CSV table of C-alpha atoms in Angstrom, one decimal:
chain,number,residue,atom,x,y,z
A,6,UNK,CA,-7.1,-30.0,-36.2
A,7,UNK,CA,-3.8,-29.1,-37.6
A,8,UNK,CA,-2.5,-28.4,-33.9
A,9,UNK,CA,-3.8,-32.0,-32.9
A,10,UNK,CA,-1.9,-33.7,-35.8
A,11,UNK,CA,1.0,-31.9,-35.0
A,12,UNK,CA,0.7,-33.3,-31.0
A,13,UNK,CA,-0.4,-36.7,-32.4
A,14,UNK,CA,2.9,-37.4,-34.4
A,15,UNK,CA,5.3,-36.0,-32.2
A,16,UNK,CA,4.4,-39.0,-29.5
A,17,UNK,CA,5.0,-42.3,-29.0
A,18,UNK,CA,1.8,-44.0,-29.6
A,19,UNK,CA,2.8,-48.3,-29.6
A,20,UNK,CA,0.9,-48.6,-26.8
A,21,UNK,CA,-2.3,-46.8,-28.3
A,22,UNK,CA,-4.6,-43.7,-27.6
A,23,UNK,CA,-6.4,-44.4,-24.8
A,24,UNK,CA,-10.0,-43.3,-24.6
A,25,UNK,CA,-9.1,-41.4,-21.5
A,26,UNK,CA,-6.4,-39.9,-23.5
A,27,UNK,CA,-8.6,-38.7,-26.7
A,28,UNK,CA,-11.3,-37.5,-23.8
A,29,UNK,CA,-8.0,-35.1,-22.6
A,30,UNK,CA,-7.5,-34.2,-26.2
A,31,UNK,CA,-10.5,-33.2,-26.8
A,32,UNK,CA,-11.5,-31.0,-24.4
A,33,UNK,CA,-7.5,-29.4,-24.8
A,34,UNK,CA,-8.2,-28.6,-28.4
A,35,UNK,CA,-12.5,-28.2,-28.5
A,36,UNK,CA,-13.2,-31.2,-30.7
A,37,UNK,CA,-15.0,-34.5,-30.3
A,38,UNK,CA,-14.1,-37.4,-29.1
A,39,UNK,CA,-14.9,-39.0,-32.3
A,40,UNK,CA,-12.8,-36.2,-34.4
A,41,UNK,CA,-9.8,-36.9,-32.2
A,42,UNK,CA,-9.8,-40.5,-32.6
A,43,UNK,CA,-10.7,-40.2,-36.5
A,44,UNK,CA,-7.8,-38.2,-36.7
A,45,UNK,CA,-5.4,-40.4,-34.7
A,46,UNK,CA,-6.4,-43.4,-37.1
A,47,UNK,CA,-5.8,-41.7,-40.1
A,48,UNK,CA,-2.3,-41.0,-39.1
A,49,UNK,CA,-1.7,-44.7,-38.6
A,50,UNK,CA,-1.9,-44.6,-34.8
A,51,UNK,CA,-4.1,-47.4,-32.9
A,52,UNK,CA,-7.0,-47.0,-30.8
A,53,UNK,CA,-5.8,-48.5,-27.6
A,54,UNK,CA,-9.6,-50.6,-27.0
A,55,UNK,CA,-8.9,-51.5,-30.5
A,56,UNK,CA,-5.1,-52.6,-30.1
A,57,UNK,CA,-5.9,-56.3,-30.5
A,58,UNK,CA,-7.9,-56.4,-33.3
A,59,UNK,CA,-6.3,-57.8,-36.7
A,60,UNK,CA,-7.1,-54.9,-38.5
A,61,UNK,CA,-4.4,-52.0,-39.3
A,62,UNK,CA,-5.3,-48.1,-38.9
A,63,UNK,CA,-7.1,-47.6,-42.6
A,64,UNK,CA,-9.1,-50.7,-42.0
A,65,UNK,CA,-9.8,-49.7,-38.5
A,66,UNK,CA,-11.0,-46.3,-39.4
A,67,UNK,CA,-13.1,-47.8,-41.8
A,68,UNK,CA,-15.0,-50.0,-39.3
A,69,UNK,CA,-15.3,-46.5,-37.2
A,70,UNK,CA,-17.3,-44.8,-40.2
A,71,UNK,CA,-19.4,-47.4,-40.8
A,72,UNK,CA,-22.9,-47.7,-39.5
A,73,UNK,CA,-24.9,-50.9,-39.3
A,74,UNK,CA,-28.9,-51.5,-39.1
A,75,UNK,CA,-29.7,-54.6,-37.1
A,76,UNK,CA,-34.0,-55.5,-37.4
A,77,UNK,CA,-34.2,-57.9,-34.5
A,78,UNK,CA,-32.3,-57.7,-31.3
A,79,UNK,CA,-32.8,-61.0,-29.5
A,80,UNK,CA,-30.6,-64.0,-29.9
A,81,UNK,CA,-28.8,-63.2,-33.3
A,82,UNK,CA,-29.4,-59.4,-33.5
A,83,UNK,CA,-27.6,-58.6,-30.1
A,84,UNK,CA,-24.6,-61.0,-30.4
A,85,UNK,CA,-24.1,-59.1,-33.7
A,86,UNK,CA,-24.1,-55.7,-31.8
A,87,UNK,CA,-22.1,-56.5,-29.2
A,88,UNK,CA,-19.4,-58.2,-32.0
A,89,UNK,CA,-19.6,-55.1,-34.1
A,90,UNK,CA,-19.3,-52.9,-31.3
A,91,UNK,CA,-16.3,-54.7,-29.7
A,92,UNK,CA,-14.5,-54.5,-33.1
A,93,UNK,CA,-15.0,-51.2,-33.5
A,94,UNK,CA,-18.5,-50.5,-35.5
A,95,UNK,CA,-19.0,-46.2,-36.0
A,96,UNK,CA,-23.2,-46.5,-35.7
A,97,UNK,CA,-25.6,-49.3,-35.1
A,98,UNK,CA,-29.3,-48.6,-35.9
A,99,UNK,CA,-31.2,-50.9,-34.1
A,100,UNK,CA,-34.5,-51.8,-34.4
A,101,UNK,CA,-37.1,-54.1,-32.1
A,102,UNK,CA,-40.7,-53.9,-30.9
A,103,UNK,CA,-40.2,-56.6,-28.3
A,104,UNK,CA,-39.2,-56.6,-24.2
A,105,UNK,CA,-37.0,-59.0,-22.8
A,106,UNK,CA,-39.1,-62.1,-21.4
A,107,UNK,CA,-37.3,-64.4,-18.8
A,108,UNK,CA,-36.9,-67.5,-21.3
A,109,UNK,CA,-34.7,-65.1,-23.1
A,110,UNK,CA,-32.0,-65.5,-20.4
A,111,UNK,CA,-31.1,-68.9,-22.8
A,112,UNK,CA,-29.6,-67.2,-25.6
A,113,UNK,CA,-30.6,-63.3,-25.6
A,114,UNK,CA,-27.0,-61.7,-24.4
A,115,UNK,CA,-28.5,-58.3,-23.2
A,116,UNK,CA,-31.0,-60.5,-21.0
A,117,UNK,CA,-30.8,-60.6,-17.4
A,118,UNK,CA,-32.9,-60.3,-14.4
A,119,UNK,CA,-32.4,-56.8,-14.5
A,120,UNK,CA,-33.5,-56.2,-17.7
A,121,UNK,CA,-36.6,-58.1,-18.1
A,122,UNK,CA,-39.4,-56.1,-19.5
A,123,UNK,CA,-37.6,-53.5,-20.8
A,124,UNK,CA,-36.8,-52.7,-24.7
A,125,UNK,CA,-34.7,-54.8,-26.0
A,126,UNK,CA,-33.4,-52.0,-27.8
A,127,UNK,CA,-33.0,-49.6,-25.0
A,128,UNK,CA,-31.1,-52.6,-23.0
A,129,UNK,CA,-28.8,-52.6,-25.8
A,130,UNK,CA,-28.1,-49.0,-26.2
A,131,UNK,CA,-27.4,-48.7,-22.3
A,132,UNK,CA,-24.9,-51.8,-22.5
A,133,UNK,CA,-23.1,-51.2,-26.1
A,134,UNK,CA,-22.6,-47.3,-24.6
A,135,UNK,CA,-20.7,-48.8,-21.9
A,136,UNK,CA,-18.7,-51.1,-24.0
A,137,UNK,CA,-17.7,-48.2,-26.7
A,138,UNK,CA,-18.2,-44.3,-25.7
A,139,UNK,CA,-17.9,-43.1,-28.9
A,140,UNK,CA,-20.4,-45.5,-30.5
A,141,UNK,CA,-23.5,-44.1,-31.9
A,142,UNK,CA,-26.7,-45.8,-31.2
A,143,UNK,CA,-29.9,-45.1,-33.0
A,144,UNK,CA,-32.7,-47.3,-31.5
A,145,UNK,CA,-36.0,-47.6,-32.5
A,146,UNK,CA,-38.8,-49.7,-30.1
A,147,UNK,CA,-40.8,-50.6,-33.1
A,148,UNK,CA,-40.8,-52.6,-36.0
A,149,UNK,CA,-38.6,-52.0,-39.1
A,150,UNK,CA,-39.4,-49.6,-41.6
A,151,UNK,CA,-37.7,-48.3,-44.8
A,152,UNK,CA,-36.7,-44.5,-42.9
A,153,UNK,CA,-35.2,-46.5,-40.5
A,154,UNK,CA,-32.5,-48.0,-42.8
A,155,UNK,CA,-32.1,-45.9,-45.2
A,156,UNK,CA,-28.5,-44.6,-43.5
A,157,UNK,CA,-27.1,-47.4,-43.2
A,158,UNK,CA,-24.3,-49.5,-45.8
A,159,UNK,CA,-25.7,-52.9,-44.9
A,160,UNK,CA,-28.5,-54.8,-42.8
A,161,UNK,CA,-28.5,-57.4,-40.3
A,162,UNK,CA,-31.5,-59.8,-40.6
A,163,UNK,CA,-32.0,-61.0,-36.7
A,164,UNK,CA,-35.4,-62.1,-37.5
A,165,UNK,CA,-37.7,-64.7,-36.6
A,166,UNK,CA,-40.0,-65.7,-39.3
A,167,UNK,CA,-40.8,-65.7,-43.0
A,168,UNK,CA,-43.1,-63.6,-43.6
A,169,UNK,CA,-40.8,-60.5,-41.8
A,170,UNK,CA,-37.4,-61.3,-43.8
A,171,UNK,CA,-39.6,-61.3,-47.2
A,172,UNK,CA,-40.5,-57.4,-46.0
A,173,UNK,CA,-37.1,-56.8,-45.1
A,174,UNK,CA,-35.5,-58.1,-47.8
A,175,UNK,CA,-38.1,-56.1,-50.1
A,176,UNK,CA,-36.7,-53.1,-48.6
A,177,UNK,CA,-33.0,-53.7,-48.7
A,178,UNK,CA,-33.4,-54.4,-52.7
A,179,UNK,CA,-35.5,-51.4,-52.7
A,180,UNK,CA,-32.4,-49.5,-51.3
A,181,UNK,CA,-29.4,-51.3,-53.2
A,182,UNK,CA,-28.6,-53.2,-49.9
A,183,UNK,CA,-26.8,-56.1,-49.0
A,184,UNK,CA,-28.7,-58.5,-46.0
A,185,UNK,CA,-26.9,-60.4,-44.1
A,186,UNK,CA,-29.0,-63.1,-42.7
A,187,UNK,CA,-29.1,-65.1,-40.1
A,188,UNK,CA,-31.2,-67.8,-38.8
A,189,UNK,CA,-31.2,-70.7,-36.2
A,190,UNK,CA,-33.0,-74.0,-34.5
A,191,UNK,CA,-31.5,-76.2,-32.0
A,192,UNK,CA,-27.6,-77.0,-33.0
A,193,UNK,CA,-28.4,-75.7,-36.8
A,194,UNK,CA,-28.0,-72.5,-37.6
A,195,UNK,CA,-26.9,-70.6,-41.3
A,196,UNK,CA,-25.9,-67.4,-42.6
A,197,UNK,CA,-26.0,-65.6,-46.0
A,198,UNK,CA,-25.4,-62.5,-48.2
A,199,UNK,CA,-28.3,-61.7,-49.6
A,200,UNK,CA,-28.3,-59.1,-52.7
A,201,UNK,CA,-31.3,-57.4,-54.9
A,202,UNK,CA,-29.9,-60.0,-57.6
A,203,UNK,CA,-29.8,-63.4,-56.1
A,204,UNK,CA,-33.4,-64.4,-54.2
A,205,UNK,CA,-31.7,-65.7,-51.0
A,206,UNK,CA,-34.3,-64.9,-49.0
A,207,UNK,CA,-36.8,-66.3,-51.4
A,208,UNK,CA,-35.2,-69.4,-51.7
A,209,UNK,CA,-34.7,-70.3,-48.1
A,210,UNK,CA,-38.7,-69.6,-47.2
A,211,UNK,CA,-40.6,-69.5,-50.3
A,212,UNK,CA,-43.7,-69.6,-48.1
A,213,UNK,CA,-44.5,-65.8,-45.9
A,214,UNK,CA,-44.9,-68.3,-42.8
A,215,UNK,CA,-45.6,-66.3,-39.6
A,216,UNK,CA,-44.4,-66.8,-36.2
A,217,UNK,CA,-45.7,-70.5,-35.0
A,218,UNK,CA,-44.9,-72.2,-31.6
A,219,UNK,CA,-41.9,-71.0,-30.3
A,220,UNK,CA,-38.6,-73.2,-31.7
A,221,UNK,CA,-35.7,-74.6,-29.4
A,222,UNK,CA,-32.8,-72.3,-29.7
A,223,UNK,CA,-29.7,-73.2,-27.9
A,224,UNK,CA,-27.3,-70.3,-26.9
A,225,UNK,CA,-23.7,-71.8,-28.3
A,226,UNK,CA,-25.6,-71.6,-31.9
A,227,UNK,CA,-26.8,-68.2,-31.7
A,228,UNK,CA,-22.9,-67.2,-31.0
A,229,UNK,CA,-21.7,-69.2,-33.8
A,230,UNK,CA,-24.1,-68.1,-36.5
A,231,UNK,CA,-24.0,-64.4,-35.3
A,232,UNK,CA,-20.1,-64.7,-35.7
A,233,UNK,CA,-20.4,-65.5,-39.3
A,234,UNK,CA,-22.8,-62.7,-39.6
A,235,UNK,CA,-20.2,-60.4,-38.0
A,236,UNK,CA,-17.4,-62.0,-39.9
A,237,UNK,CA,-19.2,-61.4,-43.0
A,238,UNK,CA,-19.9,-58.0,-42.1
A,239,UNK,CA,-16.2,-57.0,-41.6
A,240,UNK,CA,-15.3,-59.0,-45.0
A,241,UNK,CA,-17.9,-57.0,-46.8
A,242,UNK,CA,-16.9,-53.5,-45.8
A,243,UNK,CA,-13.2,-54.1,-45.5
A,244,UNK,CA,-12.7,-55.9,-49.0
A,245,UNK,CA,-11.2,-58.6,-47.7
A,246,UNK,CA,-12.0,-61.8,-50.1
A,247,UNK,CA,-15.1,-62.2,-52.1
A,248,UNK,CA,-18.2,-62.9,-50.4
A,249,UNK,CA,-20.3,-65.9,-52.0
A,250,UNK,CA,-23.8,-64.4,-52.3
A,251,UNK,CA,-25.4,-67.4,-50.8
């Protein structure tokens, strides 16, 4: 590692490491990808994928430690991963029982025609690898359980009823979480913190309603909400501003 560093800051790096670069790096010196890139960022120089982002190195290489568990991985759930992955995100866990049906195609951003009837979680994994080598993707075809969050700093509510946020919110308290929630209908959508302390989840569906008829979800709200989710995300684990639990 020390011969790395030495490499690393005897370069000109305004341009970024490339990933092609970090691949050559770490095959020269017999470390990871990951290891040659965390070490790059802790020595202040930029991820070249990651140039654009308004983040600097520390908050960067903060992003890149950080793993995210997302329970639903249709509308809201995806956009998230794809958001988080783009900026940078270390690990998403992600979690689904369901295959992609064709009225997905609306609003569900890994569904296509060639997708359909496969995990939605395996869909995602294929296309967030692409996106970001060095991501790690756990995925789990089932429904959520407490092992299956239990590594991660926060949780991403991409729900659809009720009843289901009530369990995973139960769980999150359970681990000292924060939940970031989501929901949508139509043109509405909102998005949350919710904490062990304040009852968010209670409070926005005091009844454990199941699924009913399916609602009208239009696309351009799913991206909007799921960017708040993402935005609060990134606040959250970079410090930046308080975060109004509600």
């Amino acid at each position: 590692m020390d011969a790395l560093t030495e490499y690393l800051q005897s370069k000109n790096w305004e341009t970024g490491l490339s990933f092609q670069k970090a691949l050559d790096l770490s095959n020269h010196y017999s470390l990871s990808v990951v290891d040659v890139e965390r070490t790059a960022l802790s020595h202040n120089i930029p991820l070249t994928r990651f140039l654009r982002n308004n983040f600097n190195c520390s908050e960067q290489l903060t992003l890149y430690n950080s793993h995210i568990a997302i329970a639903g991985c249709g509308g809201l759930g995806g956009t998230v991963a794809i958001l988080l992955t783009r900026l940078g995100i270390g690990s998403l866990t992600l979690i689904d029982p369901d295959v992609f049906e064709e009225h997905n195609i609306n609003r569900q951003i890994f569904c296509n025609y060639d997708t359909i009837n496969i995990p939605k979680v395996n869909a995602a994994k294929r296309q967030l690898s692409a996106i970001n080598p060095t991501l790690e993707v756990i995925s789990h075809h089932s429904s959520f359980t407490a092992e299956h969050l239990k590594d991660a700093a926060m949780v991403v509510d991409g729900l659809d009823s009720g009843e289901t946020r009530h369990q995973l919110a139960s769980i999150c308290a359970e681990q000292n979480k924060k939940l970031i929630h989501g929901a949508v209908h139509g043109w509405n959508g909102q998005s949350g913190t919710a904490t062990p302390s304040n009852n968010l989840i209670k409070t926005l569906y005091p009844t454990l309603s199941k699924n009913q008829s399916p609602i009208q979800v239009n696309g351009p709200t799913i991206f909007v909400t799921a960017s708040l989710q993402v935005t609060e995300i990134c606040r959250q684990l970079l410090g930046i501003n308080d975060i109004s639990e509600s």
